[in-house]
PDB file of C-alpha atoms in Angstrom:
ATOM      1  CA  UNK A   1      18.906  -3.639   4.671  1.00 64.00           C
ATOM      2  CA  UNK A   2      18.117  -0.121   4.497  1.00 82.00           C
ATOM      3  CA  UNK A   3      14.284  -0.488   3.902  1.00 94.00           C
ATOM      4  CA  UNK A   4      12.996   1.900   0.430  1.00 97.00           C
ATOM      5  CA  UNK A   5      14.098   5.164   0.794  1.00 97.00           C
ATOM      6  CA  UNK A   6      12.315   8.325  -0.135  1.00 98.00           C
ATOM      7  CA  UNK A   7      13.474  12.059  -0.105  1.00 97.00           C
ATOM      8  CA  UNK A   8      12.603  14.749   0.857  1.00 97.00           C
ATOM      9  CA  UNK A   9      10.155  13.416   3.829  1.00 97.00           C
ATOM     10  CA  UNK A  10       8.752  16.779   4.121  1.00 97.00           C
ATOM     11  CA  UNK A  11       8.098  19.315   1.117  1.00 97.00           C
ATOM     12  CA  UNK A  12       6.639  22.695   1.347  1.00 98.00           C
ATOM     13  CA  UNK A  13       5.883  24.720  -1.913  1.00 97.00           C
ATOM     14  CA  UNK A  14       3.911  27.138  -3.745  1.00 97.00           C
ATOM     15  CA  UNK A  15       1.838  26.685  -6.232  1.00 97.00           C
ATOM     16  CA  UNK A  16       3.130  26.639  -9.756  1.00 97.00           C
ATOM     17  CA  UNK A  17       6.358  25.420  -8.824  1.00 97.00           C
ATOM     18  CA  UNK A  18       8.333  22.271  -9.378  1.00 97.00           C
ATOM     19  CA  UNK A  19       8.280  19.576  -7.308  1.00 98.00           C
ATOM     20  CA  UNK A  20      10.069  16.494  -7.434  1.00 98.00           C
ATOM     21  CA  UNK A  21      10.118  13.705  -4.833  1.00 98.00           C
ATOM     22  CA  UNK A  22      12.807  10.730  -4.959  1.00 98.00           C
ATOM     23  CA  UNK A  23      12.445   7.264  -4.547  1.00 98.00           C
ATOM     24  CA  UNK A  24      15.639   4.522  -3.876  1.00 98.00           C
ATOM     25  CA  UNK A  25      13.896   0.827  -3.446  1.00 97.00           C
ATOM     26  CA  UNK A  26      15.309  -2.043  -2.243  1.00 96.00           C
ATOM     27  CA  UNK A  27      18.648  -3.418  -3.893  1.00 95.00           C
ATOM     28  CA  UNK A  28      17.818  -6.330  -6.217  1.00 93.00           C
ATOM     29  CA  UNK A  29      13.701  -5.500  -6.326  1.00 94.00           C
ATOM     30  CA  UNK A  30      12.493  -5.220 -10.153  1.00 92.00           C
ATOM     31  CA  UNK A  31       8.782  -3.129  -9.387  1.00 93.00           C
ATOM     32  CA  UNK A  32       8.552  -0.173  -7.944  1.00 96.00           C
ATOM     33  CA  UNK A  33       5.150   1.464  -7.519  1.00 96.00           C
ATOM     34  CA  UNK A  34       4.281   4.784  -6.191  1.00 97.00           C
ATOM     35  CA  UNK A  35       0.848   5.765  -4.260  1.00 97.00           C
ATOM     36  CA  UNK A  36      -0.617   8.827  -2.731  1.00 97.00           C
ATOM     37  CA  UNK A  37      -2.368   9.194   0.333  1.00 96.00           C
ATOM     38  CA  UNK A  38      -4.982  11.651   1.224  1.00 95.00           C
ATOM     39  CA  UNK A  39      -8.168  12.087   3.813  1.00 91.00           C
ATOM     40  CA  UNK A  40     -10.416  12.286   1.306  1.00 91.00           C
ATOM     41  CA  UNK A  41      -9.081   9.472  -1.383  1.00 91.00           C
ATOM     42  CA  UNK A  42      -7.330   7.156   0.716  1.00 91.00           C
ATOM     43  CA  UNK A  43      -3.893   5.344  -0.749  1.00 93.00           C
ATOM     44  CA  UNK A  44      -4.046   5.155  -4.616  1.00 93.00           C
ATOM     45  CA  UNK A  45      -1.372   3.299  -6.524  1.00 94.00           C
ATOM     46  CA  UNK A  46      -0.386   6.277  -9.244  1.00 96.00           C
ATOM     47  CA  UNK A  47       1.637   4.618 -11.698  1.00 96.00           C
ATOM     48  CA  UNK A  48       3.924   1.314 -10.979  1.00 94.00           C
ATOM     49  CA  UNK A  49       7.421   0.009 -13.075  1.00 95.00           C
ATOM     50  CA  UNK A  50       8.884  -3.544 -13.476  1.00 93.00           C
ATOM     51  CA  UNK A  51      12.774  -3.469 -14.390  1.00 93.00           C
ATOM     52  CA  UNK A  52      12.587  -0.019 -15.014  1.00 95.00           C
ATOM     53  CA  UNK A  53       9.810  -0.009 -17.501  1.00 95.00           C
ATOM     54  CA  UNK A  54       6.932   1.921 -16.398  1.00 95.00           C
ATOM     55  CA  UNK A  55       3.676  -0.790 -16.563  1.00 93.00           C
ATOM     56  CA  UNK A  56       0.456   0.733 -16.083  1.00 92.00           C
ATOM     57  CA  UNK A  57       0.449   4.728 -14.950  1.00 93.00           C
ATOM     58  CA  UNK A  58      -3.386   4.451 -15.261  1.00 92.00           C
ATOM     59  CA  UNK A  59      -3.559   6.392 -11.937  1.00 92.00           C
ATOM     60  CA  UNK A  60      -1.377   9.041 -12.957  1.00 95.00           C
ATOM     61  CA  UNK A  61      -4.412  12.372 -12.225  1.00 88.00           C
ATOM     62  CA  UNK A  62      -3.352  14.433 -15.281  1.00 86.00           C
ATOM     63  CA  UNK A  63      -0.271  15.414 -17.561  1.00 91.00           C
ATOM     64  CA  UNK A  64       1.342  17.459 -14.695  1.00 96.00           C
ATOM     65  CA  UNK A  65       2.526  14.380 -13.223  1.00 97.00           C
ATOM     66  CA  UNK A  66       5.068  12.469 -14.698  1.00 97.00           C
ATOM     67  CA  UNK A  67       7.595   9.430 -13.260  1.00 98.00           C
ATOM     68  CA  UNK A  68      10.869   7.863 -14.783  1.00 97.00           C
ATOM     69  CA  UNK A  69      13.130   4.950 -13.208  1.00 97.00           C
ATOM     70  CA  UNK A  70      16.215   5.435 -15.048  1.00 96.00           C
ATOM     71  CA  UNK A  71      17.935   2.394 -13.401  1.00 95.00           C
ATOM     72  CA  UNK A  72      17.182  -0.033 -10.796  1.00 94.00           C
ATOM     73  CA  UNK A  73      18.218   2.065  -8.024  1.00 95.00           C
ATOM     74  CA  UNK A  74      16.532   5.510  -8.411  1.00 96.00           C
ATOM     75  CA  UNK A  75      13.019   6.240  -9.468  1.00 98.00           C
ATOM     76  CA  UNK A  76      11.279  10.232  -9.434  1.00 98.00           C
ATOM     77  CA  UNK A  77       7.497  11.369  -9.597  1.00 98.00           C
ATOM     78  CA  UNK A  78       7.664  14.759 -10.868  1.00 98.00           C
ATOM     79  CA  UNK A  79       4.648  17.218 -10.668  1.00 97.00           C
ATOM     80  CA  UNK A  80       4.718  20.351 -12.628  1.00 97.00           C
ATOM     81  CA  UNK A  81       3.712  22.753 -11.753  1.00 96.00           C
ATOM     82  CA  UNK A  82       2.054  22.222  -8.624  1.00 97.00           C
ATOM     83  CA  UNK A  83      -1.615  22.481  -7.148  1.00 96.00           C
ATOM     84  CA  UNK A  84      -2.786  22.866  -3.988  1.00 97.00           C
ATOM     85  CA  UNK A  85      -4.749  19.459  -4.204  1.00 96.00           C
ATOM     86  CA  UNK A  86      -1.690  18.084  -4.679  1.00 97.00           C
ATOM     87  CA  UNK A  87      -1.209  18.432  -1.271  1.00 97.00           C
ATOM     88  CA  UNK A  88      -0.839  14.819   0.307  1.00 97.00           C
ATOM     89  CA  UNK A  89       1.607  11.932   1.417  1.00 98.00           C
ATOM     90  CA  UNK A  90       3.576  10.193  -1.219  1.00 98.00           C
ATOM     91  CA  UNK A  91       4.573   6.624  -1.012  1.00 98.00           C
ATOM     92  CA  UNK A  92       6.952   4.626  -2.661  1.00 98.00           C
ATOM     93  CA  UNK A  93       7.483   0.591  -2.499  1.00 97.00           C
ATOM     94  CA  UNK A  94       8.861  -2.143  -4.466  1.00 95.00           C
ATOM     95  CA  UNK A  95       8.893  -5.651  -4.496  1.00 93.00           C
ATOM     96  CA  UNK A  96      10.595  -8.830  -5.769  1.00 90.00           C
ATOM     97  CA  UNK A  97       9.823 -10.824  -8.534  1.00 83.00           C
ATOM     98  CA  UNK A  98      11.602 -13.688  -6.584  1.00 82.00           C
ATOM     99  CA  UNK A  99       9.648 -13.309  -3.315  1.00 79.00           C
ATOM    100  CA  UNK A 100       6.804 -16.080  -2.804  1.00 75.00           C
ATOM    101  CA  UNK A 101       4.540 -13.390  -1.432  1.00 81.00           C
ATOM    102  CA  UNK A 102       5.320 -10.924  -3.965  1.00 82.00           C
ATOM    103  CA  UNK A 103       4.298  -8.133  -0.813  1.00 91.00           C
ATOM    104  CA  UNK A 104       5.441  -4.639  -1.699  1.00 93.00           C
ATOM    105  CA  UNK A 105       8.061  -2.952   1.108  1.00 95.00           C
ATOM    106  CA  UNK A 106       7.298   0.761   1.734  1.00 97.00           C
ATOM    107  CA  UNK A 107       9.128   3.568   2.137  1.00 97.00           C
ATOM    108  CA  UNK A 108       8.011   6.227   4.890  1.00 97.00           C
ATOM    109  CA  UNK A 109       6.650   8.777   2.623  1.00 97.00           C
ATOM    110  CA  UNK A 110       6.855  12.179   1.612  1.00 98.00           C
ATOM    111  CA  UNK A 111       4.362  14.579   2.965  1.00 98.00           C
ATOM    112  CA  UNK A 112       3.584  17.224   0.198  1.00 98.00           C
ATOM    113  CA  UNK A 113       1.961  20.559   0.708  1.00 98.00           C
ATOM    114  CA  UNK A 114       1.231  23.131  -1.828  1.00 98.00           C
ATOM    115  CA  UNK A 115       0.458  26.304  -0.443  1.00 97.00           C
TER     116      UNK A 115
ATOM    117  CA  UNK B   1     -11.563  -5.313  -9.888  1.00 60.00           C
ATOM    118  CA  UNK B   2     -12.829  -6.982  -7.389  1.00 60.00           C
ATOM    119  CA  UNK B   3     -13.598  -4.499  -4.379  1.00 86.00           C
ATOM    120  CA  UNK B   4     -13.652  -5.370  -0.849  1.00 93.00           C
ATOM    121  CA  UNK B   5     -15.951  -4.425   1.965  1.00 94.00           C
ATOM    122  CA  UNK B   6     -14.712  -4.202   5.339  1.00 96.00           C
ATOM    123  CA  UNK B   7     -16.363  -2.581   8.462  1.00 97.00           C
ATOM    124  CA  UNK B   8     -14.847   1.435   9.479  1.00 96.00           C
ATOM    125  CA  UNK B   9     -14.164   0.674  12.895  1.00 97.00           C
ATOM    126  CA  UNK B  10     -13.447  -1.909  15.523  1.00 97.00           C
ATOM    127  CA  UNK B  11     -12.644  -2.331  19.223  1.00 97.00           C
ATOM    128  CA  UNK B  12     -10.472  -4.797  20.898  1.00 96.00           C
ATOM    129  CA  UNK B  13      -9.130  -5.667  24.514  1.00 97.00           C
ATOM    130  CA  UNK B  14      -5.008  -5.923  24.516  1.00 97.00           C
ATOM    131  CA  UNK B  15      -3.924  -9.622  25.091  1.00 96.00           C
ATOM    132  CA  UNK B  16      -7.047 -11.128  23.333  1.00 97.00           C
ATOM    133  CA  UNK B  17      -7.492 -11.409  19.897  1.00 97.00           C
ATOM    134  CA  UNK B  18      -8.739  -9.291  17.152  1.00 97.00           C
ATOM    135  CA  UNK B  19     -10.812 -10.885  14.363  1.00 98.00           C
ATOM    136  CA  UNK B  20     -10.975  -8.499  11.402  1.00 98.00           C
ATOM    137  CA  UNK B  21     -13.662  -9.506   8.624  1.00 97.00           C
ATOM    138  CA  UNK B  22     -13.484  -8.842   5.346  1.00 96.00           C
ATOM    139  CA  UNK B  23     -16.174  -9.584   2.403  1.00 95.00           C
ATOM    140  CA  UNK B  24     -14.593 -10.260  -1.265  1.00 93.00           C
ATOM    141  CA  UNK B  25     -17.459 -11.330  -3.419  1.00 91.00           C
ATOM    142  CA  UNK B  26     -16.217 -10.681  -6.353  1.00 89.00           C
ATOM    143  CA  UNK B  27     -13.440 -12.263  -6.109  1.00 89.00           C
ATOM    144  CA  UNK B  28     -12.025 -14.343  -9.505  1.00 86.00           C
ATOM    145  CA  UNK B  29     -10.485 -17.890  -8.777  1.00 81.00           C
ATOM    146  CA  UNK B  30      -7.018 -16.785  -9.266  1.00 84.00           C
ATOM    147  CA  UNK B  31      -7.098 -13.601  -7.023  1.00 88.00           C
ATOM    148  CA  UNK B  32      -5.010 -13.845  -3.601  1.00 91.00           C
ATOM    149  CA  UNK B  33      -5.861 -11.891  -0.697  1.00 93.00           C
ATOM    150  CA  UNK B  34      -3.758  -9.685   1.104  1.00 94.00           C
ATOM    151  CA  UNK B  35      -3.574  -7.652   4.352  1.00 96.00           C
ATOM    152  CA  UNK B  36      -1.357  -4.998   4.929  1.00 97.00           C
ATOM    153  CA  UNK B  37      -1.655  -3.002   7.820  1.00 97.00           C
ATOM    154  CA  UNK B  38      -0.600   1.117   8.570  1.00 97.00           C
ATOM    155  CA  UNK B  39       0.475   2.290  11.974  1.00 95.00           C
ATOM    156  CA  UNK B  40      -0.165   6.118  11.859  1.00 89.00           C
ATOM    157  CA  UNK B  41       1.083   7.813   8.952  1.00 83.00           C
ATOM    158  CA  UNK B  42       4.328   4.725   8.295  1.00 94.00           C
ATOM    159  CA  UNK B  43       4.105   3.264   4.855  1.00 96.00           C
ATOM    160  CA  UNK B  44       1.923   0.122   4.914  1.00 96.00           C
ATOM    161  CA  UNK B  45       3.278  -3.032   5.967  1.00 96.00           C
ATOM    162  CA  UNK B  46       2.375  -6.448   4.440  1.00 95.00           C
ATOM    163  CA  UNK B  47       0.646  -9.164   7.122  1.00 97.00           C
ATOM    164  CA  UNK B  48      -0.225 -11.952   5.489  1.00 96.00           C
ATOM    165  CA  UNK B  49      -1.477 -13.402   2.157  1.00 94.00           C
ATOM    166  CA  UNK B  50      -3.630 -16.197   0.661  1.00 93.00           C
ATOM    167  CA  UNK B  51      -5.832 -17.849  -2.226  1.00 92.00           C
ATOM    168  CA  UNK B  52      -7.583 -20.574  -1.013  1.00 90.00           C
ATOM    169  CA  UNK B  53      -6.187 -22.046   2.281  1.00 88.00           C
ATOM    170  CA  UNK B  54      -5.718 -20.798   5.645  1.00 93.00           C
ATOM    171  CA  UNK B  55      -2.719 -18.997   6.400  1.00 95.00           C
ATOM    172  CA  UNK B  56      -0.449 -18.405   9.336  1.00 96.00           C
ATOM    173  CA  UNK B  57       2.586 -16.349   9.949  1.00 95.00           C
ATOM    174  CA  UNK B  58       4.461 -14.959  12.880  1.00 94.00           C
ATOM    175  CA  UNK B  59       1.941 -11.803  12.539  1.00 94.00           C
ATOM    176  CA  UNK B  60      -1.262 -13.411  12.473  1.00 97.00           C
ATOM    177  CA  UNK B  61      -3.854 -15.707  10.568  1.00 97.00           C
ATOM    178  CA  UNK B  62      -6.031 -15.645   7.761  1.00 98.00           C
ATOM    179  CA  UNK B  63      -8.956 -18.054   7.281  1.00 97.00           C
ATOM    180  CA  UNK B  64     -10.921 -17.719   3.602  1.00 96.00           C
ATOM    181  CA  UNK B  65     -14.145 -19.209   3.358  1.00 95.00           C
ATOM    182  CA  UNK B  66     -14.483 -22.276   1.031  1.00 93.00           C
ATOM    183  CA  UNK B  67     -16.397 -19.904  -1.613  1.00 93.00           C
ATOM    184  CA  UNK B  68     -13.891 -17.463  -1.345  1.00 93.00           C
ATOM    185  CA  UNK B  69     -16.427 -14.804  -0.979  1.00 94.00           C
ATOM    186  CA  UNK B  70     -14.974 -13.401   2.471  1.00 95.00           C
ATOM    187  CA  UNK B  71     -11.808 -14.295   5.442  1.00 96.00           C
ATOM    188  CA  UNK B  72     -11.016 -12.816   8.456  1.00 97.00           C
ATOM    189  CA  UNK B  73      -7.770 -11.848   9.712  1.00 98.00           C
ATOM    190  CA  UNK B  74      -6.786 -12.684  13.405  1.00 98.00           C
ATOM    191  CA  UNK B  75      -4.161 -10.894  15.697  1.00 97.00           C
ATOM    192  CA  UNK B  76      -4.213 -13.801  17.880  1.00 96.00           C
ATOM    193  CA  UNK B  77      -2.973 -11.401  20.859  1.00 95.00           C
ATOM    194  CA  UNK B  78      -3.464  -7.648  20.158  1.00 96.00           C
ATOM    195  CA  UNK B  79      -1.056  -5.279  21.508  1.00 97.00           C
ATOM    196  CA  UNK B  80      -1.545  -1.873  21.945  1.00 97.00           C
ATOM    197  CA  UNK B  81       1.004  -1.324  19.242  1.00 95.00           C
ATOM    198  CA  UNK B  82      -1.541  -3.103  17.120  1.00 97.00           C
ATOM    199  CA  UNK B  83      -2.944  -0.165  16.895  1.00 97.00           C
ATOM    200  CA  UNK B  84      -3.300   0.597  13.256  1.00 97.00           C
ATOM    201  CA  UNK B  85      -5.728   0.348   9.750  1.00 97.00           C
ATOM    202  CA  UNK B  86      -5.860  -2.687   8.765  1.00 98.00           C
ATOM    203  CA  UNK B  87      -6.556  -2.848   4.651  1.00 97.00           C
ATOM    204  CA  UNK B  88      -7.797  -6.684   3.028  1.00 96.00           C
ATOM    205  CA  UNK B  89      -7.187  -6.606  -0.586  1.00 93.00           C
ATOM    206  CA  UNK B  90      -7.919  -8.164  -3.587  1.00 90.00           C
ATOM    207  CA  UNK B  91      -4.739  -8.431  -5.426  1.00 86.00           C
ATOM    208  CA  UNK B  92      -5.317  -7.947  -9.073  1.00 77.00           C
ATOM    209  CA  UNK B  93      -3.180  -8.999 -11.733  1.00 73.00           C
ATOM    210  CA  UNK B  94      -0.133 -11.802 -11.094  1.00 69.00           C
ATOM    211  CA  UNK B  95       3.123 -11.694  -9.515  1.00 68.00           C
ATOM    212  CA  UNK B  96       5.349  -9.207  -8.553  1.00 65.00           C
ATOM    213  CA  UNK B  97       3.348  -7.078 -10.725  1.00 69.00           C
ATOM    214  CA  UNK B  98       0.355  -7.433  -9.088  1.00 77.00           C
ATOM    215  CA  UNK B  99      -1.516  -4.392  -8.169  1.00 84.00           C
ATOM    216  CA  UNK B 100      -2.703  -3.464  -5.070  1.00 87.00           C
ATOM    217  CA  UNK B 101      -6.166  -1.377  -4.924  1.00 86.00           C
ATOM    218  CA  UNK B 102      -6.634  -0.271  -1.709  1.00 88.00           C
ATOM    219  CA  UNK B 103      -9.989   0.676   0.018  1.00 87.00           C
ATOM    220  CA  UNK B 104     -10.334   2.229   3.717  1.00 90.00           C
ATOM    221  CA  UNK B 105      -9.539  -0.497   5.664  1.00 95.00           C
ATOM    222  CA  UNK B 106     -10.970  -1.129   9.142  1.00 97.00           C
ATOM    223  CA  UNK B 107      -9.361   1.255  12.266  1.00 97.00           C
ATOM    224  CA  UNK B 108      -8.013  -1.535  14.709  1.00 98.00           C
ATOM    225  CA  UNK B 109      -8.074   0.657  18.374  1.00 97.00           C
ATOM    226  CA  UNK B 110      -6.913  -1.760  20.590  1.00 97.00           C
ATOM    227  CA  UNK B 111      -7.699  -0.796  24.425  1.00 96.00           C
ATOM    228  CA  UNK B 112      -5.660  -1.441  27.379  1.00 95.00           C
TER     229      UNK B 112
END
């Protein structure tokens, strides 16, 4: 089992652009969530999906970001255009409805800087 | 939510074990608690989980209090790769949709 996979793992950009980080979770999870890490705000859960249907995106900071999960495989977190306070790791995880724990697997990140 | 209080920072001697407190006071009857734990700057990784009993896995145990209102998790023989920040959460919301509201977690240095 390949373990969630995110792309890039490393993003550099300047501000005002595009940026738009990938996630791939688990084959046969059904909710995928994605978080953001920083010093100062620790890991916050930005928005979460279950089969592809986004849930609650309550932690979503403002209208420049935005995430889709157009099938089970592939979800994106777009940010548009960039800040840099934006500037922080990205994770993605997903779980299993069928799991007894119900714990989330994570991917390794994306480390985001906005320059 | 129900918000968890755990202490910034804590020592422990490889080969003996690491007991990790956490208080939930808040906590509703039908809340689990978790532990995850995050080596560096890796993703989190999930250690254990439980509502009302004690747990034990491969990675550790987790003994709740009969109020619920706190547990402690035990590394029954840290390593240094223990090493890590260790996060106790109250789980909110049920099954696989559950989220996961984490706080800043206690810094595990374990010492050779």
């Amino acid at each position: 089992d390949a373990g969630v996979i995110q792309s890039p793992r490393h993003e550099v950009t300047e501000m005002g652009q595009e940026v738009t980080l990938r996630c791939k979770p688990i084959s046969g999870h059904n909710s995928l969530f994605w978080y953001r890490q920083t010093m100062m705000r620790g890991l916050e859960l930005l928005i979460y999906f279950n089969n592809n249907v986004p849930i609650d995106d309550s932690g979503m900071p403002e209208d420049r970001f935005s995430a889709k999960m157009p099938n089970a495989s592939f979800s994106t977190l777009k940010i548009q255009p960039s800040e840099p306070r934006d500037s922080a790791v990205y994770f993605c995880a997903s779980t299993s409805q069928w799991t007894s724990s119900h714990e989330q697997f994570f991917g390794p990140g994306t480390r985001l800087t906005v320059l | 939510d129900a918000k968890t209080t755990q202490p910034p920072s804590m020592d422990c001697a490889e080969g003996r074990a690491a007991n990790l407190p956490c208080n939930h006071s808040t906590i509703s009857g039908n809340e689990y608690v978790y532990w995850y734990r995050q080596i560096h700057s890796q993703g989190p990784q999930y250690i254990i989980h439980g509502l009302k009993n004690n747990e034990t896995n491969e990675m550790a145990s987790l003994i709740i209090t009969e109020d619920r209102k706190s547990s402690t998790l035990i590394l029954p023989h840290a390593t240094l790769r223990d090493t890590a920040v260790y996060y106790c959460i109250v789980r909110v919301g049920a099954g696989n949709t559950g989220k996961l509201i984490f706080g800043q977690g206690t810094t595990l240095q374990v010492k050779p």
